[in-house]
Coordinates of C-alpha atoms in Angstrom, one line a residue:
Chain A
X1 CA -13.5 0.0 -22.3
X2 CA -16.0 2.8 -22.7
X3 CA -15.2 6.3 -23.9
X4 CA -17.0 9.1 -22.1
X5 CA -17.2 12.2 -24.8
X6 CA -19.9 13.8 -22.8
X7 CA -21.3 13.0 -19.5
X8 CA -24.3 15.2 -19.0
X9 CA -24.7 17.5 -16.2
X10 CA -23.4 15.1 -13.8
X11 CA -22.7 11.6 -13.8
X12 CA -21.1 8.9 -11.7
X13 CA -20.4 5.2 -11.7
X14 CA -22.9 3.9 -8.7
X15 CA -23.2 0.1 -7.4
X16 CA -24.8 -0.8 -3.8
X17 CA -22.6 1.6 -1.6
X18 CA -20.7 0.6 1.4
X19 CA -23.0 -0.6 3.7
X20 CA -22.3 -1.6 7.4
X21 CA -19.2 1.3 8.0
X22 CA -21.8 4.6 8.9
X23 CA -20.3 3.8 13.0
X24 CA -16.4 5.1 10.7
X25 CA -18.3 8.2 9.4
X26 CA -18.4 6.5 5.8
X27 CA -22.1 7.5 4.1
X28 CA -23.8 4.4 2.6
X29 CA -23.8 5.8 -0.9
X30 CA -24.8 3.9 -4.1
X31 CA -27.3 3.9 -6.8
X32 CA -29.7 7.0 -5.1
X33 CA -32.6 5.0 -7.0
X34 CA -31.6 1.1 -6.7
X35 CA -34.3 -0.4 -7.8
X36 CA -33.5 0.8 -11.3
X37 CA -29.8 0.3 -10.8
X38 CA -30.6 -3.3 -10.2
X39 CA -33.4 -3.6 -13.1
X40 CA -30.6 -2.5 -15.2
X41 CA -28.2 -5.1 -14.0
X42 CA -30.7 -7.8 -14.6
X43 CA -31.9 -6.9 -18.0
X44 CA -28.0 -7.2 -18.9
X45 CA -27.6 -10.5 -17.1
X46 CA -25.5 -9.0 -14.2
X47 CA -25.9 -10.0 -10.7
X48 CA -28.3 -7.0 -9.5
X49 CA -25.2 -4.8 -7.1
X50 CA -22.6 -4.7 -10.1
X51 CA -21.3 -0.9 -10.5
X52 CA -23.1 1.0 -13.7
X53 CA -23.6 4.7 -14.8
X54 CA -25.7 7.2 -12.8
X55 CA -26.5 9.9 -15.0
X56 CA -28.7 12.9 -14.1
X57 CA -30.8 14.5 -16.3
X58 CA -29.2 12.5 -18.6
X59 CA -27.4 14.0 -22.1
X60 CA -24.6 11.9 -22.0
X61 CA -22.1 10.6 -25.2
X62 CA -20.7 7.5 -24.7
X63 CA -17.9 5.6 -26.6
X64 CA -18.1 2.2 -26.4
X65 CA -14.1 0.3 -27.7
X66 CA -16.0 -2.7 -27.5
X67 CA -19.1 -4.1 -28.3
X68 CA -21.3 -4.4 -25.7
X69 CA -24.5 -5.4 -24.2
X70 CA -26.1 -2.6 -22.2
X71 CA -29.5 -1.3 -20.9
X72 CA -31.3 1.8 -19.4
X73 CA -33.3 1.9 -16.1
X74 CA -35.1 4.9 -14.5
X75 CA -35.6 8.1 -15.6
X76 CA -36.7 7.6 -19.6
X77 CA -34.9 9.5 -22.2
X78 CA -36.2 11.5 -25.0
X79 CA -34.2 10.2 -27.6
X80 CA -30.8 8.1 -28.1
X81 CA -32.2 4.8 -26.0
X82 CA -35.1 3.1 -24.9
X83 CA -35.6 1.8 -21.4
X84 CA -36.3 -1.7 -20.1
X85 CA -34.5 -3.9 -22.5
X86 CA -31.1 -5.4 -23.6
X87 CA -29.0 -2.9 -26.4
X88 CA -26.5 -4.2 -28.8
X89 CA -23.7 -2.1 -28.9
X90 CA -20.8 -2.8 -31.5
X91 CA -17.6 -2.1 -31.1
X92 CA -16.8 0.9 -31.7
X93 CA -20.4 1.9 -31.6
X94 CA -21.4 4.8 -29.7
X95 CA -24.3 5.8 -27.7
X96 CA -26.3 9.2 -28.0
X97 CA -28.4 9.7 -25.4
X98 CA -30.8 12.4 -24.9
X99 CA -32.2 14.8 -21.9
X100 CA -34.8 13.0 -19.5
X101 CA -38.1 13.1 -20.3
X102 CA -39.2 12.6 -16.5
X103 CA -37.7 11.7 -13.6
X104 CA -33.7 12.8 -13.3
X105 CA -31.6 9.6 -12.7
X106 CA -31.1 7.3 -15.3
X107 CA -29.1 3.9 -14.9
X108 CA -26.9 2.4 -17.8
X109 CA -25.5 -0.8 -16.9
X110 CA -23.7 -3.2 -18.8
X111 CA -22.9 -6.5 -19.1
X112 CA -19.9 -7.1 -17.1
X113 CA -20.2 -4.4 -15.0
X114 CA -18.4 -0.9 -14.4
X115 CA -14.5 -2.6 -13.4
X116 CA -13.1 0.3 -11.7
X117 CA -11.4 -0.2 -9.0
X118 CA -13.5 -0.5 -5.5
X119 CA -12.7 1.7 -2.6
X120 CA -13.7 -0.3 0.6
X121 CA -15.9 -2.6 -1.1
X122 CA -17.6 -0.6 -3.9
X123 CA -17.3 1.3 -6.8
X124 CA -19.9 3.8 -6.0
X125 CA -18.6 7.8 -6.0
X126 CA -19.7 9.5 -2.6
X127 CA -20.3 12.6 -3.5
X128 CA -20.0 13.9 0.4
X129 CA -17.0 12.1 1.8
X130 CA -15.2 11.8 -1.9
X131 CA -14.6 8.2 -1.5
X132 CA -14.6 6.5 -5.5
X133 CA -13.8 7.2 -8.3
X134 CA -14.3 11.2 -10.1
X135 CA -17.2 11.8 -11.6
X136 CA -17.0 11.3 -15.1
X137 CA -15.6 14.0 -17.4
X138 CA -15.3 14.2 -21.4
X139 CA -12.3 11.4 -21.9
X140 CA -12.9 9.1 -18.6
X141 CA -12.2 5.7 -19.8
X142 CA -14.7 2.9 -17.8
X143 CA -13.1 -0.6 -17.8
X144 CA -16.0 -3.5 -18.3
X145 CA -16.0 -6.3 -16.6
X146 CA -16.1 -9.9 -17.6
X147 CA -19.7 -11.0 -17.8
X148 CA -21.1 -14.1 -15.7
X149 CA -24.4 -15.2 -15.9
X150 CA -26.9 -15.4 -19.2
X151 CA -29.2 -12.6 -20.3
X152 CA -32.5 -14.2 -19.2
X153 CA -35.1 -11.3 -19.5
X154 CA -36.5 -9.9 -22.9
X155 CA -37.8 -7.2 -21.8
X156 CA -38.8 -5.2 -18.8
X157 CA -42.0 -2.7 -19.7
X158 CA -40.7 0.6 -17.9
X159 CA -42.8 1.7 -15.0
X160 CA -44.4 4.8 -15.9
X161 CA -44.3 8.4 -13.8
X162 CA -45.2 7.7 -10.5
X163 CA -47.0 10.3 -8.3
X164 CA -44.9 12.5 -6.2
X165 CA -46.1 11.9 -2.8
X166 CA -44.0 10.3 -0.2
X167 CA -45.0 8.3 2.6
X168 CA -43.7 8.9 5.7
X169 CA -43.6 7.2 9.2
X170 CA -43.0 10.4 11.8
X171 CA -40.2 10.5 14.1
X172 CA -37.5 9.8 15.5
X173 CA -37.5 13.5 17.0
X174 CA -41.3 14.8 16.0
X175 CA -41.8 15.5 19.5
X176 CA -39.1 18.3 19.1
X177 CA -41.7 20.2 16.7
X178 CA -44.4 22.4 17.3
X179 CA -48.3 20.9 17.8
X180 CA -48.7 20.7 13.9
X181 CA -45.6 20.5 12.3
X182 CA -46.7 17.1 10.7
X183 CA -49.8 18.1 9.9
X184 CA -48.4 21.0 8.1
X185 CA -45.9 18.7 6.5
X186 CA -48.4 16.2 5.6
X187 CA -50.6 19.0 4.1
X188 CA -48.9 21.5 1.9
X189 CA -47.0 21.4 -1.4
X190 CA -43.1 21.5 -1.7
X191 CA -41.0 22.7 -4.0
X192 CA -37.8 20.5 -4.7
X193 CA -34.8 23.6 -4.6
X194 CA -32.0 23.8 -7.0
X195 CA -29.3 23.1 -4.7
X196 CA -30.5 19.5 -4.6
X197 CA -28.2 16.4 -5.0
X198 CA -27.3 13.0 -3.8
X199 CA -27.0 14.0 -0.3
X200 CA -30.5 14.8 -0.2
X201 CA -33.2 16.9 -1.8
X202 CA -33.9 20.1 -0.3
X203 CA -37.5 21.3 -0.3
X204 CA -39.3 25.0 -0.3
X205 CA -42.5 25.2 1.0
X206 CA -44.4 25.3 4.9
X207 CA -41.8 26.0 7.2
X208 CA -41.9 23.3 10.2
X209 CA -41.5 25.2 13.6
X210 CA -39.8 23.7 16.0
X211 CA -40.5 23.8 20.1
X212 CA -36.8 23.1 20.7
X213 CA -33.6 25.2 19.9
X214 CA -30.6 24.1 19.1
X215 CA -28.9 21.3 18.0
X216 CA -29.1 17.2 19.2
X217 CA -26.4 15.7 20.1
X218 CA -24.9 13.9 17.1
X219 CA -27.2 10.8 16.0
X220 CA -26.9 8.4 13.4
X221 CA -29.3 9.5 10.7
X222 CA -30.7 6.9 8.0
X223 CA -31.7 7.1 4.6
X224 CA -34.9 9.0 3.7
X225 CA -34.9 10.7 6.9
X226 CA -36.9 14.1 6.5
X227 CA -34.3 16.7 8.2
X228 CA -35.2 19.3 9.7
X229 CA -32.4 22.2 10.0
X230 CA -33.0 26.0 11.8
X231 CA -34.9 27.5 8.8
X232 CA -37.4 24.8 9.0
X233 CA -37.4 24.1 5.3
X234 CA -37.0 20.1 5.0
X235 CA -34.2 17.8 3.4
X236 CA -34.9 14.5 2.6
X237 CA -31.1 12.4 3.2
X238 CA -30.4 10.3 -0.4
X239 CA -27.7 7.7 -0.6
X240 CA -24.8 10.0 0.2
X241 CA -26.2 11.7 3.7
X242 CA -23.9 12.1 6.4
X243 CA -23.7 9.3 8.7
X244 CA -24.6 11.2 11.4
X245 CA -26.2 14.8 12.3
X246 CA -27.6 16.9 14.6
X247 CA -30.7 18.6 13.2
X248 CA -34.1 16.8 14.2
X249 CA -35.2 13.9 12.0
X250 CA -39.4 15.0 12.0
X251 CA -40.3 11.8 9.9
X252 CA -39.0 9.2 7.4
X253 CA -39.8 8.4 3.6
X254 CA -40.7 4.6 3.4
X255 CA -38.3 2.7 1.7
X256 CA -40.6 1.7 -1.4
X257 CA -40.7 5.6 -2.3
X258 CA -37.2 6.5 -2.0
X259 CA -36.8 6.1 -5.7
X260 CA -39.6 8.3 -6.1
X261 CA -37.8 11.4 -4.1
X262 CA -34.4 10.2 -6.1
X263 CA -36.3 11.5 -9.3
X264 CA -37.5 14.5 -8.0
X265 CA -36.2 17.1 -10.3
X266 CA -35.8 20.7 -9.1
X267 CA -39.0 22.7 -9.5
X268 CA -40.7 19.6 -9.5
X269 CA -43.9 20.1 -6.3
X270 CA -44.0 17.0 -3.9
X271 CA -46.2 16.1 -1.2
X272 CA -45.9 13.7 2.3
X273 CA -48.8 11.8 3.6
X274 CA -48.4 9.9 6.8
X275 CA -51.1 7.2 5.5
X276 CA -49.8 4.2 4.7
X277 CA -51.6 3.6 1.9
X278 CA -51.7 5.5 -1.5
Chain B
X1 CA -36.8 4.9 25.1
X2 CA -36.5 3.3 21.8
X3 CA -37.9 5.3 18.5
X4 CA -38.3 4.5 15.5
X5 CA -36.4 6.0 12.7
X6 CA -38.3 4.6 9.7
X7 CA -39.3 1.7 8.5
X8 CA -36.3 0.1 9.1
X9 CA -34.1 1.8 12.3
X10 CA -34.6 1.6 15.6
X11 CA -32.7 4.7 17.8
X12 CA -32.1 3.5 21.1
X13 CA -32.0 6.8 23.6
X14 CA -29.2 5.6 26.1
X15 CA -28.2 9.3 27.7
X16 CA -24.8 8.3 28.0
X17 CA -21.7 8.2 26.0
X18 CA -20.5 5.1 28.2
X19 CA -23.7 3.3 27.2
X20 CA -24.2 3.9 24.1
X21 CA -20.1 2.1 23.9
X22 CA -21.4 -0.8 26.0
X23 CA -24.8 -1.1 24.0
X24 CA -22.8 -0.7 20.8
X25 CA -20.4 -3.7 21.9
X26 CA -23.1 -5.6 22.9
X27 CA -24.8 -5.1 19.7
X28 CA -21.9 -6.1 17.9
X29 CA -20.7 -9.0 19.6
X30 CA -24.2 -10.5 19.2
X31 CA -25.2 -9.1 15.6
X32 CA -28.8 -9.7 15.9
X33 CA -30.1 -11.0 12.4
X34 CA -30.1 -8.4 9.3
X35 CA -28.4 -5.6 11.5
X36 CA -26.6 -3.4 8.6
X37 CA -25.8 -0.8 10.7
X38 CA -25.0 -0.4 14.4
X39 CA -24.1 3.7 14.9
X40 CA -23.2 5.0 18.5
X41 CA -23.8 8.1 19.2
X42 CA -23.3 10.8 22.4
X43 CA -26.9 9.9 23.7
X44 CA -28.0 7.0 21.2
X45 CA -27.7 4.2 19.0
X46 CA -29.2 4.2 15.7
X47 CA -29.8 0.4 15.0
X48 CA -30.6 -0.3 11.2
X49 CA -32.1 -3.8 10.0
X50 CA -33.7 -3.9 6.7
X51 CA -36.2 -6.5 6.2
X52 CA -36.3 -7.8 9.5
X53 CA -38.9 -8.2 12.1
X54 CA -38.7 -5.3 14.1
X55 CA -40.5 -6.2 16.7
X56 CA -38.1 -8.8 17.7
X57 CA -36.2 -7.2 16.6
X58 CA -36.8 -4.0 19.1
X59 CA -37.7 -6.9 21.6
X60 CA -33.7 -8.2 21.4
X61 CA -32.5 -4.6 21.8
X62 CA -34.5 -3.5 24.4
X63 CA -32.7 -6.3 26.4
X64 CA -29.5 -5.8 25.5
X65 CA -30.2 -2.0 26.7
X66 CA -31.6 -3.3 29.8
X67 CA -28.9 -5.4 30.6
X68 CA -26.6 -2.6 29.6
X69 CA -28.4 -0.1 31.7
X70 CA -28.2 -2.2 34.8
X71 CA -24.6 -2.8 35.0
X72 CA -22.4 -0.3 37.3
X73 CA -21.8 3.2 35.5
X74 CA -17.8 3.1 35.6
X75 CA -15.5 5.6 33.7
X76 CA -13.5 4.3 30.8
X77 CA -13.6 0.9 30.3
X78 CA -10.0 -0.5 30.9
X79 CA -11.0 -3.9 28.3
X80 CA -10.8 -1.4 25.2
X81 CA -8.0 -0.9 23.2
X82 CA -5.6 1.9 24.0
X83 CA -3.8 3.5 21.2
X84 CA -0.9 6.2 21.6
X85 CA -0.6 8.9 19.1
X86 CA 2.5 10.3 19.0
X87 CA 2.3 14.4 18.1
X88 CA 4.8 17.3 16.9
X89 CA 3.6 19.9 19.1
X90 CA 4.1 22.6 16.0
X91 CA 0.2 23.2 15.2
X92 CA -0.8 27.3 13.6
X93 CA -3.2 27.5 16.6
X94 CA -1.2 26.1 19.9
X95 CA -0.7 29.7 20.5
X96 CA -4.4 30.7 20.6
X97 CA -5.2 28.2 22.3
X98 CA -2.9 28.6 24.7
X99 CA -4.0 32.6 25.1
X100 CA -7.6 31.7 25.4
X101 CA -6.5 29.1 28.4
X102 CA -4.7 31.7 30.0
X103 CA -1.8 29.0 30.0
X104 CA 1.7 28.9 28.0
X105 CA 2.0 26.3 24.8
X106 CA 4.0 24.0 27.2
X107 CA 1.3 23.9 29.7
X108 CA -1.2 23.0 26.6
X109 CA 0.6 19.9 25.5
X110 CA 1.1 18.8 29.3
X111 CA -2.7 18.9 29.2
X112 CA -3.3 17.6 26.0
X113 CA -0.6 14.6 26.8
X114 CA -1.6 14.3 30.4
X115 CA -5.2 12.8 30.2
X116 CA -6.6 9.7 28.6
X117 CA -9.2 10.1 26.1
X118 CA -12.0 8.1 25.0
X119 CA -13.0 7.8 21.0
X120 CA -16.9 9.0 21.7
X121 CA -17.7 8.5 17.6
X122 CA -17.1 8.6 14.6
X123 CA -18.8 11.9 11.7
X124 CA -18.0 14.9 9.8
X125 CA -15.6 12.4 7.3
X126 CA -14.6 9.2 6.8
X127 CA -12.2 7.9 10.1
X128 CA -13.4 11.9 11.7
X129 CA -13.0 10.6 15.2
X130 CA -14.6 12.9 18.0
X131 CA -12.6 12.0 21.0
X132 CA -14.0 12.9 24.4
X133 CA -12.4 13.7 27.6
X134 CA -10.3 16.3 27.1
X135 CA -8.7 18.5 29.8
X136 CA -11.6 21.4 30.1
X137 CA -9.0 24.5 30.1
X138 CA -8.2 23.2 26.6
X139 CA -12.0 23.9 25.1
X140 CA -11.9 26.6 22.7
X141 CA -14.8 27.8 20.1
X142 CA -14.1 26.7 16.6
X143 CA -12.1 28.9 14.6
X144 CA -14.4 32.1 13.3
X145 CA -13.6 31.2 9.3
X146 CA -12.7 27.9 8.9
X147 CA -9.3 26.9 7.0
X148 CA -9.5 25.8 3.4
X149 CA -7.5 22.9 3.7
X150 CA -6.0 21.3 7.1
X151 CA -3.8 18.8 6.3
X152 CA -4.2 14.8 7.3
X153 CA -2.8 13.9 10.3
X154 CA -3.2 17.0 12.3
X155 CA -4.1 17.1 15.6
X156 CA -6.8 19.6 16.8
X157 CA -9.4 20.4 19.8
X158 CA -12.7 22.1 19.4
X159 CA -15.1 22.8 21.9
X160 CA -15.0 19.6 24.3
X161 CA -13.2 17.1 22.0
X162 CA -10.1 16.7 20.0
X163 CA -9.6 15.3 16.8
X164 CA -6.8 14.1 14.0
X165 CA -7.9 14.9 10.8
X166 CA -8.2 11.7 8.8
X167 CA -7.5 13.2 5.8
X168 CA -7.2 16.6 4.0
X169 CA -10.4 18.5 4.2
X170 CA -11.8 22.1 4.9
X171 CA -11.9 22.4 8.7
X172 CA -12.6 25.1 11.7
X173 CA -10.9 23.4 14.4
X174 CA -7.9 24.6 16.2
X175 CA -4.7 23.0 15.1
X176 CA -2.6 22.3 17.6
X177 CA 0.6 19.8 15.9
X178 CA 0.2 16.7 13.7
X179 CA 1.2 13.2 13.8
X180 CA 2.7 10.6 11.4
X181 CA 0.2 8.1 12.4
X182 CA -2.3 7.5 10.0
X183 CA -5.8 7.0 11.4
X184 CA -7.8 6.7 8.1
X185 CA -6.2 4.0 5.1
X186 CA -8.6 2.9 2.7
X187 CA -6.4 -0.3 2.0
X188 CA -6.5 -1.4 5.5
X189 CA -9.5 -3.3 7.5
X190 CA -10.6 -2.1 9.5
X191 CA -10.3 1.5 7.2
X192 CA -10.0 3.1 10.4
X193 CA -7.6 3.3 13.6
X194 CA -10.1 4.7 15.7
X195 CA -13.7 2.7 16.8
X196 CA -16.3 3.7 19.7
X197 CA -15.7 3.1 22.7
X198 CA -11.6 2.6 22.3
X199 CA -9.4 4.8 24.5
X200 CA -6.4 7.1 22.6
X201 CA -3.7 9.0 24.5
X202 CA -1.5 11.5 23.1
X203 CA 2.3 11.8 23.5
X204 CA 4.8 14.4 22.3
X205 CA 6.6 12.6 19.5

């Protein structure tokens, strides 16, 4: 069991999501940066899609009743833990970890796994739809799971800061924008606004006009789709976006930089390039 | 027209409510290799497939559309499931909407009860179905402020659909009674009582 004393300015227990149920209205959820989630699973020995701790901007106390093998992924820390390999915890032990030193989501997994109980096949909290468990408070005890598998990996050197650009393939609806709306998203700077979160990360900057008013018709909307509503300031959907909506999708973030835009922090400047290439 | 949405998504433009059902049945019946996701929606269905081949991928689908598109355009289809909902005709907003029909509350469950209606999809929340088909002199605007809380299980119209809510949320949409059926259960699989394409008729309880 692991004691939460503090969980930082916002964390939840993440695993894979609930794939395959976005045609019942349920979001896809999960780990917004899964690569990490599932670097932290392996340096623990876990198979990769086991539940572990999302926290953002990190800060969090932890209590652990039991010893404990655990490891970090994603956004590094300034102090309490390193990144990229396996931590003894005793029991009893407890973890102080520090504010993020870049990036904004940091993954803690241990071995075993998160053991709360799954809601339609996963432990993940949706932040949208409420499925999952609470985010964690000060007190929320986190059953562990029994461990499978052998630790096989040493260590895993942390991938530094990567640059924030995201590359995007336009459409589905860039034909409802004016003559220039990609080259104006492809060619400013953005701001990443405050009122960001796991739904998606809202950006400031060139406003994209559109030619059409009004909304679609519903359409199913995937992840890393670049929405466009009335104002013409641009969301980019993260693992808890509605299913479906009705504001034009002008382009989508390739999947290899989603965990880029999951670290955005807010304030942080971003750009899109339509180039495949970096 | 197929687009692409992303690397990984294919949005098939069908026009139709009635195809995107048949296209999303098709879909499903076949599962075409790595298909995570198969989403109808009023005018399309968003196909996702993660690390597959998309163009044969996109070649598969465009077929099944084809083959879709060319067979007869006929109303509901009477091979779907029909599901009856019984309702206690006691909802905060019968009487509006019966004043903004021009009709009495009796008249707007006869109309509510009288016409089968067709699940068009699923959004908003978990198990939200939008159910199309509903009697026209029933279409109201949403409510002006929406309610806090609308209990799960009530039955409502909006616009051109009605709805039962799934479970307790915030809603704007006009609450005409509720039912004891429960259309969204976690613990049950499927989760939900309601799929695209399946036909639903209301009675008074």
């Amino acid at each position: 069991m692991i004691e939460v004393l503090t969980p930082g300015p916002y964390a939840t227990v993440q695993d894979l999501g609930r794939p395959g149920l976005a045609h019942l209205g349920v979001p896809c959820s999960g780990a917004a940066d899964a690569p990490s989630l599932r670097l932290a699973n392996r340096l623990v020995g876990n198979p990769e899609g086991l539940a572990a701790i999302e926290l953002t901007f990190g800060a969090a106390r932890l209590r652990f009743l039991d010893a404990a093998w655990v490891a970090l992924a994603g956004a590094p820390l300034v102090s309490g833990a390193d990144l990229g390999v396996p931590i003894w915890v005793p029991a009893g032990g407890e973890l102080r970890l520090g504010p993020t030193a870049w990036g904004l989501r940091t993954y803690l997994a241990v071995r075993g796994g998160i053991a709360v109980e799954p809601v339609l096949g996963s432990r993940s909290t949706d932040s949208l739809s409420g499925l999952g468990p609470e985010p964690l408070r000060a007190g929320t005890l986190l059953p562990v799971g029994s461990p499978s598998g052998v630790i096989s990996v040493d260590l895993a050197p942390p991938p530094g800061p990567r640059p924030a650009v995201l590359r995007v393939l336009p459409g589905p609806r860039d034909d409802w924008f004016a003559p220039g709306a990609m080259a104006a998203l492809c060619g400013g700077t953005y701001t990443v606004s405050q009122d960001s979160n796991r739904v998606g990360v809202r950006l400031r900057g060139p406003e994209l006009a559109r030619v059409r008013e009004g909304e679609l018709p519903s359409e199913g909307m995937v992840t890393g789709a670049v929405q466009v509503p009335p104002s013409g300031q641009p969301i980019v959907f993260l693992a808890d976006h509605p299913p479906t909506g009705g504001y034009p999708v002008i382009a989508v973030v390739r999947g290899a930089d989603l965990p880029v835009a999951a670290q955005l922090r807010p304030g942080d400047e971003v750009r899109f390039t339509a180039r495949p290439g970096r | 027209m197929i687009r692409a949405a992303g690397e990984h998504g294919l949005l098939v433009e069908t026009g139709s409510l009635e195809l995107s059902h048949r296209l999303d049945a098709a879909l499903r019946a076949e599962r075409p290799e790595g298909v995570v996701e198969i989403v109808p929606g009023p005018e399309t269905v968003l196909v996702v497939a993660p690390g597959v081949d998309q163009a044969r991928l996109l070649a598969r689908v465009e077929e099944l559309a084809g083959r879709e598109r060319a067979k007869a355009a006929g109303g509901a289809d009477e091979e779907q499931p029909l599901v009856t909902i019984p309702v206690v005709y006691d909802g905060a907003d019968l009487d509006s909407v019966a004043a903004l029909a021009g009709i009495s509350a009796d008249e707007v469950v006869a109309r509510h009860t009288g016409r089968e209606l067709v699940v068009g999809w699923l959004g908003f929340a978990p198990g939200f179905a939008y159910l199309t088909g509903l009697d026209p002199v029933l279409e109201t605007p949403r409510l002006d402020t929406p309610r806090t809380s609308v209990p799960a299980g009530s039955v409502a119209v909006a616009g051109p659909y009605s709805a039962v809510y799934p479970s307790a949320s915030p809603g704007g949409w006009r609450l005409l009674g509720r039912t004891a059926t429960r259309v969204w259960d976690v613990t049950a699989e499927p989760p939900s009582l309601f799929r695209p394409g399946m036909r639903v008729r209301f009675e008074p309880a």
